[in-house]
Coordinates of C-alpha atoms in Angstrom, one line a residue:
M1 CA 0.0 0.0 0.0
E2 CA 1.3 3.5 -0.9
W3 CA 0.8 5.2 2.6
F4 CA 2.0 8.6 1.3
S5 CA 0.1 8.8 -1.9
A6 CA -1.5 12.2 -2.8
E7 CA -5.1 10.9 -2.1
N8 CA -4.1 9.5 1.3
I9 CA -2.5 12.8 2.4
V10 CA -5.5 14.9 1.4
A11 CA -7.8 12.4 3.0
V12 CA -5.8 12.5 6.3
L13 CA -5.7 16.3 6.2
T14 CA -9.5 16.4 5.7
A15 CA -10.0 14.1 8.7
V16 CA -7.7 16.1 10.8
L17 CA -9.3 19.4 9.8
G18 CA -12.7 18.0 10.7
V19 CA -11.4 16.6 14.1
L20 CA -9.8 20.0 14.9
A21 CA -13.0 21.8 14.0
S22 CA -15.1 19.7 16.2
V23 CA -12.6 19.9 19.1
G24 CA -12.4 23.6 18.7
V25 CA -16.1 24.1 18.9
L26 CA -16.2 22.0 22.0
W27 CA -13.3 23.9 23.6
Y28 CA -15.0 27.2 22.8
E29 CA -18.3 26.1 24.1
R30 CA -16.7 24.8 27.4
R31 CA -13.8 27.1 28.1
V32 CA -14.5 30.5 26.5
P33 CA -16.6 32.6 28.9
R34 CA -20.0 33.8 27.5
R35 CA -19.9 37.5 27.3
K36 CA -22.7 39.9 28.2
R37 CA -23.1 42.4 25.4
I38 CA -25.4 45.4 24.6
G39 CA -25.6 46.3 20.9
Y40 CA -27.1 49.4 19.3
R41 CA -27.8 50.5 15.8
V42 CA -29.3 53.5 14.1
Q43 CA -32.4 52.2 12.3
M44 CA -33.4 55.7 10.9
D45 CA -31.8 59.1 10.7
T46 CA -33.9 61.3 8.4
P47 CA -34.5 65.1 8.1
I48 CA -37.9 66.7 8.7
G49 CA -36.9 70.3 8.5
S50 CA -36.7 72.6 5.5
D51 CA -32.9 73.3 5.8
V52 CA -31.5 70.6 3.7
S53 CA -28.0 71.2 2.5
R54 CA -27.8 68.5 -0.2
A55 CA -31.4 68.0 -1.4
R56 CA -34.7 69.6 -2.1
A57 CA -36.6 71.1 0.9
N58 CA -38.8 68.6 2.6
V59 CA -42.6 68.8 2.3
R60 CA -43.9 69.4 5.9
L61 CA -47.5 69.4 7.0
G62 CA -49.2 69.7 10.4
L63 CA -47.0 70.1 13.5
F64 CA -43.9 69.7 11.4
G65 CA -44.8 72.7 9.4
E66 CA -46.1 74.9 12.3
T67 CA -43.7 74.4 15.1
P68 CA -41.0 77.0 15.2
G69 CA -37.3 76.2 15.2
M70 CA -37.7 73.0 13.2
A71 CA -35.8 74.1 10.1
D72 CA -32.8 71.7 10.9
A73 CA -34.8 69.0 12.6
T74 CA -34.1 65.4 12.2
L75 CA -35.7 62.2 13.4
V76 CA -33.4 59.3 14.7
L77 CA -34.7 55.7 15.5
L78 CA -32.1 54.0 17.7
R79 CA -32.5 50.3 18.6
I80 CA -30.7 49.1 21.8
E81 CA -30.8 45.4 22.5
N82 CA -29.2 42.5 24.5
D83 CA -27.4 40.6 21.7
G84 CA -25.1 38.6 23.9
S85 CA -25.5 35.1 25.3
Q86 CA -26.5 36.1 28.8
S87 CA -29.2 38.1 30.5
I88 CA -28.2 41.6 31.8
A89 CA -29.4 42.7 35.3
R90 CA -29.4 46.1 36.9
G91 CA -26.3 45.3 38.8
D92 CA -24.4 44.4 35.7
Y93 CA -24.1 48.1 34.7
T94 CA -20.8 49.6 36.0
G95 CA -20.5 53.1 37.5
P96 CA -20.8 54.8 40.9
D97 CA -23.6 53.5 43.0
E98 CA -25.2 57.0 43.3
Q99 CA -25.3 57.1 39.5
L100 CA -28.8 56.1 38.3
H101 CA -28.2 55.8 34.6
G102 CA -26.5 52.9 32.9
L103 CA -25.9 54.2 29.3
V104 CA -25.4 57.5 27.7
V105 CA -26.5 58.3 24.1
E106 CA -24.6 61.2 22.6
F107 CA -25.8 63.0 19.4
S108 CA -22.8 65.0 18.3
E109 CA -23.6 68.6 17.0
R110 CA -27.3 68.0 17.6
R111 CA -29.7 68.9 20.5
V112 CA -32.4 66.6 21.9
R113 CA -35.8 68.0 21.6
G114 CA -38.1 65.1 22.3
I115 CA -37.9 61.3 23.2
A116 CA -40.3 58.4 22.7
V117 CA -39.5 55.0 24.1
T118 CA -40.9 51.7 22.7
H119 CA -40.3 48.1 23.7
S120 CA -40.0 44.7 22.2
P121 CA -43.2 42.6 22.0
G122 CA -43.9 40.8 25.3
A123 CA -41.6 43.2 27.3
D124 CA -44.1 45.6 28.8
H125 CA -42.2 45.5 32.0
L126 CA -39.4 47.5 30.5
M127 CA -41.4 50.6 30.5
D128 CA -41.5 50.8 34.3
H129 CA -37.7 51.6 34.2
F130 CA -38.0 54.6 31.8
T131 CA -38.8 57.3 34.4
P132 CA -36.8 60.4 35.5
S133 CA -36.5 58.8 39.0
A134 CA -35.1 55.7 37.5
G135 CA -32.5 57.7 35.6
L136 CA -34.1 58.7 32.2
R137 CA -32.9 62.3 31.5
D138 CA -31.8 64.4 28.6
S139 CA -29.6 67.5 28.5
G140 CA -28.3 69.1 25.3
S141 CA -27.0 66.4 23.0
L142 CA -27.1 63.6 25.7
I143 CA -29.7 61.2 26.8
R144 CA -29.0 59.2 30.0
L145 CA -30.7 55.9 30.1
P146 CA -31.7 54.0 33.2
R147 CA -30.1 50.6 34.2
V148 CA -32.7 48.6 32.3
P149 CA -32.5 44.8 32.9
L150 CA -32.7 43.0 29.5
N151 CA -33.2 39.2 28.9
R152 CA -31.3 37.7 26.0
G153 CA -32.8 39.0 22.8
E154 CA -34.8 41.8 24.4
H155 CA -34.6 45.3 23.0
F156 CA -36.1 48.8 23.2
K157 CA -36.1 51.7 20.8
L158 CA -35.7 55.5 21.2
L159 CA -37.3 57.7 18.7
V160 CA -35.5 61.0 19.2
L161 CA -36.4 64.4 17.7
L162 CA -33.2 66.5 17.2
T163 CA -32.2 69.9 16.0
G164 CA -29.0 71.7 15.4
S165 CA -27.2 69.7 12.7
H166 CA -27.7 67.6 9.6
V167 CA -28.5 63.9 9.1
G168 CA -25.5 61.6 9.6
S169 CA -23.7 63.4 12.3
P170 CA -22.1 60.8 14.7
I171 CA -24.3 58.9 17.2
R172 CA -22.6 57.0 20.0
V173 CA -23.8 54.9 23.0
T174 CA -21.4 54.6 25.9
G175 CA -21.4 52.7 29.2
G176 CA -20.0 49.8 31.0
I177 CA -21.2 46.2 31.5
R178 CA -19.6 43.9 34.0
D179 CA -17.9 40.9 32.1
G180 CA -19.3 42.5 28.9
E181 CA -19.2 45.3 26.5
V182 CA -21.3 48.0 24.7
R183 CA -20.8 48.2 21.0
T184 CA -22.3 48.8 17.6
N185 CA -24.6 45.8 16.7
T186 CA -23.1 43.8 13.9
A187 CA -26.0 41.3 13.7
A188 CA -28.4 41.2 10.8
R189 CA -31.2 43.9 10.8
P190 CA -34.8 42.7 11.2
D191 CA -35.5 43.3 7.6
E192 CA -32.3 41.6 6.4
K193 CA -31.8 37.8 5.8
P194 CA -29.4 36.5 8.5
P195 CA -26.4 34.5 7.2
L196 CA -26.8 30.8 7.3
F197 CA -23.3 30.2 8.8
G198 CA -20.9 32.3 10.8
R199 CA -17.5 33.4 9.5
A200 CA -15.8 30.5 11.3
A201 CA -18.3 28.0 10.0
R202 CA -17.9 29.3 6.5
F203 CA -14.2 29.1 6.7
I204 CA -14.3 25.5 7.8
T205 CA -16.9 24.6 5.2
V206 CA -14.8 26.0 2.4
A207 CA -11.7 24.3 3.6
L208 CA -13.4 20.9 3.9
T209 CA -15.0 21.4 0.4
V210 CA -11.7 22.3 -1.1
C211 CA -10.1 19.1 0.5
V212 CA -12.9 16.8 -0.7
I213 CA -12.8 18.3 -4.3
T214 CA -9.1 17.9 -4.3
L215 CA -9.3 14.3 -3.2
A216 CA -12.1 13.6 -5.8
C217 CA -10.0 15.1 -8.6
I218 CA -7.0 13.0 -7.7
I219 CA -9.1 9.9 -7.7
L220 CA -10.6 10.9 -11.1
V221 CA -7.5 11.7 -12.9
R222 CA -5.2 9.0 -11.4
D223 CA -4.7 5.8 -13.5
D224 CA -6.5 3.0 -11.8
T225 CA -5.6 0.5 -14.4
P226 CA -4.2 -2.4 -12.4
P227 CA -0.7 -3.5 -13.1
P228 CA -0.1 -6.6 -15.0
P229 CA 0.4 -9.9 -13.2
I230 CA 4.0 -10.2 -11.9
G231 CA 5.9 -12.3 -14.5
C232 CA 3.7 -12.1 -17.5
A233 CA 4.6 -14.7 -20.0
R234 CA 3.6 -15.3 -23.7
G235 CA 2.3 -18.3 -25.4
E236 CA -0.8 -20.5 -25.1
L237 CA -1.9 -22.5 -22.1
T238 CA -4.7 -25.0 -21.6
V239 CA -6.4 -25.4 -18.3
T240 CA -8.3 -28.6 -17.8
G241 CA -9.8 -30.8 -15.1
S242 CA -12.4 -29.8 -12.6
T243 CA -15.8 -28.5 -14.0
A244 CA -16.6 -27.2 -10.4
F245 CA -13.8 -24.7 -10.7
Q246 CA -14.6 -23.7 -14.2
P247 CA -16.4 -20.4 -13.4
V248 CA -13.3 -19.1 -11.5
L249 CA -10.9 -20.3 -14.4
D250 CA -13.0 -18.7 -17.1
E251 CA -12.8 -15.3 -15.3
L252 CA -9.1 -15.6 -14.5
A253 CA -8.2 -16.6 -18.0
E254 CA -10.0 -13.6 -19.5
K255 CA -8.4 -11.2 -17.1
Y256 CA -4.9 -12.6 -17.5
G257 CA -5.2 -12.6 -21.3
K258 CA -6.1 -8.9 -21.2
A259 CA -3.4 -8.0 -18.7
C260 CA -0.5 -9.9 -20.4
E261 CA -0.1 -9.2 -24.1
G262 CA 0.7 -12.3 -26.1
A263 CA -0.8 -14.7 -23.7
T264 CA -3.8 -17.0 -24.5
V265 CA -5.3 -19.2 -21.7
V266 CA -8.0 -21.7 -22.9
V267 CA -10.2 -23.3 -20.4
D268 CA -11.3 -26.8 -21.4
P269 CA -12.5 -28.9 -18.3
H270 CA -13.6 -32.5 -18.5
G271 CA -13.7 -33.6 -14.9
S272 CA -10.9 -33.9 -12.3
T273 CA -9.8 -37.4 -13.0
A274 CA -9.9 -36.9 -16.9
G275 CA -7.7 -33.8 -16.4
I276 CA -5.2 -35.7 -14.3
R277 CA -4.9 -38.4 -16.8
E278 CA -4.6 -36.0 -19.8
L279 CA -1.8 -34.1 -18.0
A280 CA 0.1 -37.3 -17.2
E281 CA -0.3 -38.6 -20.9
R282 CA 0.8 -35.3 -22.4
G283 CA 3.8 -35.0 -20.0
A284 CA 4.9 -38.6 -20.8
K285 CA 4.8 -37.8 -24.5
A286 CA 6.8 -34.7 -24.2
G287 CA 9.6 -36.6 -22.4
K288 CA 12.8 -34.7 -22.2
S289 CA 11.4 -31.7 -24.2
G290 CA 10.0 -30.2 -21.0
S291 CA 6.7 -29.7 -19.2
P292 CA 3.6 -29.3 -21.4
A293 CA 1.6 -26.1 -21.5
L294 CA -1.1 -27.8 -19.5
L295 CA -2.6 -27.2 -16.0
A296 CA -5.0 -29.6 -14.5
L297 CA -7.4 -28.5 -11.6
S298 CA -8.7 -31.3 -9.4
D299 CA -11.4 -31.4 -6.6
G300 CA -9.2 -33.2 -4.0
P301 CA -6.0 -34.9 -4.3
K302 CA -5.0 -36.9 -7.5
P303 CA -5.4 -40.6 -7.5
S304 CA -2.3 -42.7 -6.7
G305 CA -0.1 -43.7 -9.6
F306 CA 0.9 -40.3 -11.0
P307 CA 4.3 -39.6 -9.3
Q308 CA 5.3 -37.1 -12.0
L309 CA 2.5 -34.6 -11.2
R310 CA 3.4 -31.8 -8.8
E311 CA 0.5 -30.4 -6.6
N312 CA -0.3 -26.9 -5.7
R313 CA -3.2 -26.2 -3.2
V314 CA -5.2 -23.4 -4.5
A315 CA -8.5 -23.0 -2.6
V316 CA -11.0 -24.7 -0.3
S317 CA -14.1 -25.5 -2.4
L318 CA -17.6 -25.9 -1.0
F319 CA -20.2 -28.2 -2.6
R320 CA -23.9 -28.5 -2.1
L321 CA -26.8 -30.9 -2.3
V322 CA -29.8 -29.6 -4.4
V323 CA -33.3 -30.9 -4.4
N324 CA -36.2 -30.3 -6.7
D325 CA -38.5 -27.5 -5.5
K326 CA -41.5 -29.9 -5.3
V327 CA -39.8 -31.4 -2.3
P328 CA -40.1 -28.9 0.5
L329 CA -37.2 -30.1 2.6
N330 CA -34.3 -27.8 3.6
N331 CA -32.2 -30.1 5.8
L332 CA -31.2 -33.7 5.7
T333 CA -28.9 -35.7 8.1
L334 CA -25.9 -37.6 7.0
D335 CA -27.7 -40.8 7.9
T336 CA -30.7 -39.8 5.8
I337 CA -28.6 -38.9 2.8
R338 CA -26.7 -42.3 3.0
G339 CA -30.0 -44.0 3.2
I340 CA -31.2 -42.3 0.1
Y341 CA -28.2 -43.3 -1.9
R342 CA -28.3 -46.9 -0.6
G343 CA -31.9 -47.2 -1.9
D344 CA -33.3 -47.5 1.6
I345 CA -35.4 -44.4 1.0
R346 CA -37.2 -44.4 -2.3
N347 CA -40.0 -42.0 -1.9
W348 CA -40.0 -38.5 -0.3
K349 CA -43.1 -39.3 1.7
Q350 CA -40.9 -41.5 3.9
L351 CA -39.3 -38.3 5.1
G352 CA -42.6 -36.4 5.5
G353 CA -42.4 -35.0 2.0
P354 CA -44.7 -35.3 -1.1
D355 CA -45.5 -38.7 -2.7
L356 CA -42.7 -38.5 -5.3
P357 CA -40.1 -41.1 -6.1
V358 CA -36.5 -40.3 -5.3
L359 CA -34.4 -39.7 -8.5
L360 CA -30.6 -39.6 -8.1
V361 CA -29.0 -37.2 -10.6
S362 CA -25.2 -37.8 -10.4
R363 CA -22.0 -37.0 -12.3
D364 CA -19.9 -39.5 -14.2
A365 CA -16.8 -41.3 -12.9
N366 CA -14.4 -38.6 -14.0
S367 CA -16.0 -36.0 -11.8
G368 CA -14.1 -34.7 -8.8
T369 CA -17.4 -33.3 -7.4
R370 CA -18.7 -37.0 -7.3
E371 CA -15.4 -38.3 -5.8
V372 CA -15.7 -35.7 -3.0
F373 CA -19.3 -36.5 -2.4
Q374 CA -18.5 -40.2 -2.1
R375 CA -15.6 -39.7 0.2
R376 CA -16.8 -36.8 2.4
V377 CA -20.5 -37.5 2.6
L378 CA -21.5 -41.1 1.7
G379 CA -18.4 -42.8 3.0
R380 CA -18.7 -45.2 0.2
N381 CA -19.3 -45.3 -3.6
E382 CA -22.6 -44.4 -5.2
P383 CA -24.9 -47.2 -6.5
A384 CA -24.5 -48.2 -10.2
Q385 CA -26.2 -46.2 -12.9
S386 CA -29.8 -47.5 -13.5
S387 CA -31.2 -44.9 -15.8
R388 CA -30.3 -43.0 -18.9
D389 CA -33.0 -40.4 -18.9
C390 CA -32.9 -39.8 -15.1
A391 CA -36.7 -40.6 -14.8
T392 CA -37.2 -44.2 -15.6
K393 CA -35.4 -47.3 -14.4
D394 CA -33.5 -49.3 -17.1
D395 CA -32.5 -52.0 -14.6
P396 CA -35.5 -53.7 -12.9
Q397 CA -33.2 -55.0 -10.2
A398 CA -31.8 -51.7 -9.2
R399 CA -33.1 -50.4 -5.9
V400 CA -33.0 -46.7 -6.9
I401 CA -33.3 -44.6 -10.1
R402 CA -29.9 -43.1 -10.7
C403 CA -28.3 -41.4 -13.8
E404 CA -24.9 -39.9 -14.6
L405 CA -24.3 -36.7 -16.5
D406 CA -21.2 -35.0 -17.8
S407 CA -21.2 -31.6 -16.2
T408 CA -22.5 -29.6 -13.3
D409 CA -24.8 -27.5 -15.5
Q410 CA -26.5 -30.6 -16.7
V411 CA -27.0 -31.9 -13.2
L412 CA -28.6 -28.6 -12.1
A413 CA -30.9 -28.5 -15.1
E414 CA -32.1 -32.1 -14.6
V415 CA -32.7 -31.6 -10.8
G416 CA -34.8 -28.5 -11.5
R417 CA -36.8 -30.3 -14.3
L418 CA -37.5 -33.6 -12.6
D419 CA -40.0 -33.7 -9.8
G420 CA -38.4 -35.5 -6.7
A421 CA -34.9 -35.2 -8.1
I422 CA -31.8 -34.7 -5.9
G423 CA -28.2 -34.0 -7.0
Y424 CA -25.0 -32.2 -6.1
S425 CA -22.7 -29.5 -7.5
E426 CA -20.1 -27.0 -6.5
M427 CA -21.1 -23.9 -4.5
R428 CA -21.8 -21.0 -6.7
T429 CA -22.2 -17.7 -4.8
G430 CA -25.2 -15.7 -5.7
T431 CA -26.8 -18.4 -7.9
K432 CA -29.9 -20.4 -7.4
P433 CA -30.6 -23.2 -9.8
A434 CA -34.0 -22.9 -11.6
G435 CA -36.6 -25.2 -10.0
A436 CA -34.3 -26.4 -7.3
H437 CA -33.0 -25.3 -3.8
R438 CA -30.0 -26.1 -1.6
I439 CA -30.3 -28.2 1.4
A440 CA -28.3 -28.2 4.6
I441 CA -26.5 -31.2 6.0
D442 CA -27.1 -31.9 9.7
G443 CA -28.3 -28.3 10.0
A444 CA -25.1 -26.8 8.6
A445 CA -25.2 -24.8 5.3
P446 CA -22.2 -24.2 3.1
S447 CA -20.8 -20.8 3.7
V448 CA -17.2 -19.4 3.2
D449 CA -17.7 -17.2 6.1
T450 CA -18.0 -20.1 8.5
I451 CA -16.0 -22.6 6.8
G452 CA -13.3 -22.7 9.6
T453 CA -15.9 -23.4 12.4
S454 CA -18.8 -25.1 10.6
S455 CA -19.2 -29.0 10.7
Y456 CA -20.4 -28.8 7.1
P457 CA -18.8 -32.0 5.5
Y458 CA -19.2 -31.5 1.8
R459 CA -16.0 -29.6 1.1
E460 CA -12.6 -30.2 -0.4
I461 CA -9.3 -28.6 -1.3
E462 CA -8.9 -27.6 -5.0
Y463 CA -5.5 -28.7 -6.3
A464 CA -3.7 -27.3 -9.4
Y465 CA -1.3 -30.0 -11.0
T466 CA 1.7 -29.5 -13.3
Y467 CA 3.8 -32.1 -14.9
G468 CA 7.0 -31.8 -12.9
S469 CA 8.3 -28.3 -12.2
P470 CA 7.7 -26.0 -15.2
P471 CA 10.3 -23.3 -16.0
A472 CA 9.9 -20.2 -13.8
D473 CA 9.5 -18.0 -16.9
S474 CA 6.8 -20.3 -18.5
L475 CA 3.2 -19.4 -19.0
V476 CA 2.3 -22.4 -16.7
S477 CA 4.3 -20.9 -13.8
S478 CA 3.0 -17.4 -14.4
F479 CA -0.6 -18.3 -14.5
L480 CA -0.4 -20.7 -11.6
S481 CA 1.2 -17.8 -9.4
Y482 CA -1.7 -15.5 -10.6
L483 CA -4.2 -18.2 -9.7
S484 CA -2.8 -19.1 -6.2
R485 CA -1.0 -16.2 -4.9
G486 CA -1.8 -13.1 -7.0
S487 CA -4.9 -11.1 -8.0
G488 CA -6.7 -14.4 -8.6
Q489 CA -7.5 -14.7 -4.9
D490 CA -10.2 -12.0 -5.2
V491 CA -11.9 -13.8 -8.1
I492 CA -11.7 -17.2 -6.1
R493 CA -13.5 -15.6 -3.2
T494 CA -16.0 -13.9 -5.4
H495 CA -17.2 -17.4 -6.7
G496 CA -17.6 -18.8 -3.3
H497 CA -14.3 -20.5 -2.6
L498 CA -11.7 -19.7 0.1
P499 CA -8.2 -19.1 -1.2
C500 CA -5.5 -21.2 0.5
A501 CA -3.2 -18.1 0.6
T502 CA -5.4 -16.4 3.1
P503 CA -4.7 -16.9 6.9
E504 CA -7.9 -19.0 7.4
G505 CA -7.4 -20.8 4.1
L506 CA -3.8 -21.5 4.9
R507 CA -4.8 -23.2 8.2
I508 CA -7.6 -25.4 6.5
C509 CA -5.4 -26.3 3.5
G510 CA -2.6 -27.3 5.8
E511 CA -4.9 -29.5 8.0
D512 CA -6.8 -31.3 5.4

């Protein structure tokens, strides 16, 4: 694994940034003291007099037109609110004890002529504080405000009539708050749409987005083409033997051929025993000219009498018993299975099933799947063939109807077609034969996930045989390495087998 690849570095930085942001928020919430704060803002500052220096004279009616000394009059609406995170009490205003007021509003260059106070909805109690005895006074350009207690989010407004200067002259609110401050309000105005995120949140979001986009770009532009198998070789290779392992071999042959230019791998299985014999015969004919370009797969170890063949343990293969869907049984004991194949049980009604004769659909003598079934499940050979069409008995003396077929696909097709039929095949992940279903043995079902702990008996090691030791640079050696130790392990597991090269597979392949 490339630990220091670009995508790994960006991914780690993204994760670290996310963790730091989360920790920073928690630290801020727990460690940074929540401040008390009074904010203020001028919501309106407009002329109502006739002495306008930079615009046309205002139109005035009623009191505004009749009252003398209003030529330079202006109206200011000032909002004062608790925009901090804590409530503010009377005692939170700083200043001498004999000083009644808490805040001072200063209108530079203007003179206060009138004041109207309004409060926020639901805060009628605030009006009790706006009395001269509580500290509300004005003199010249100043308004002294009482020590008004404000809950979080509460506010009041001052509508002030002023004379003496033009619109826009400075307005300032001063005062002291214990563990807090008085400042111009920077929050959104009531008629403004508040920002969805704060400045820190926006920064973190942008940073994380940049990291994610960078990581995605690296993944998109990088070359994900897998490297060719180590030790690619040219030429042509034939893989024969086990039909149970054929789906694995077909996929591996195709992938190897695409990855290795000039290599052709042909899969031509005829059964485990037939493949062993073909390899031995071709090797003997080759003589001193070398090992033939032939690889034989076998369900289980080769028969005795082939000393020239060299074995390689590839995978642990699981096999299954399948029964026609007209037989609603999902589990059989070993003793029951043996009784069926001895001919002691000839009708499914003897097992509580339907009134259907038992039909045995088996493989021919070259089949490794059959050999494993006989050795691991029956503990003896199957009975002789008694039927050619798998439905009628050709031998009247036979105790059970039994036929033999050449391939796994033929077995599955016949079991699904014939009512009351039972057969066996290799385990094919994700596939269910049409018209048939898998049955457990002694309550144990075949599964790669439990192969190391389950008592399921119908399993065997898959062997790959070569004639002697082929040259290290040959296509036989290269494909065998690809199959048993290279990228082929993923394909093996995908098809429901356990590679011997895995820790669990290594233990089972070493014990069996």
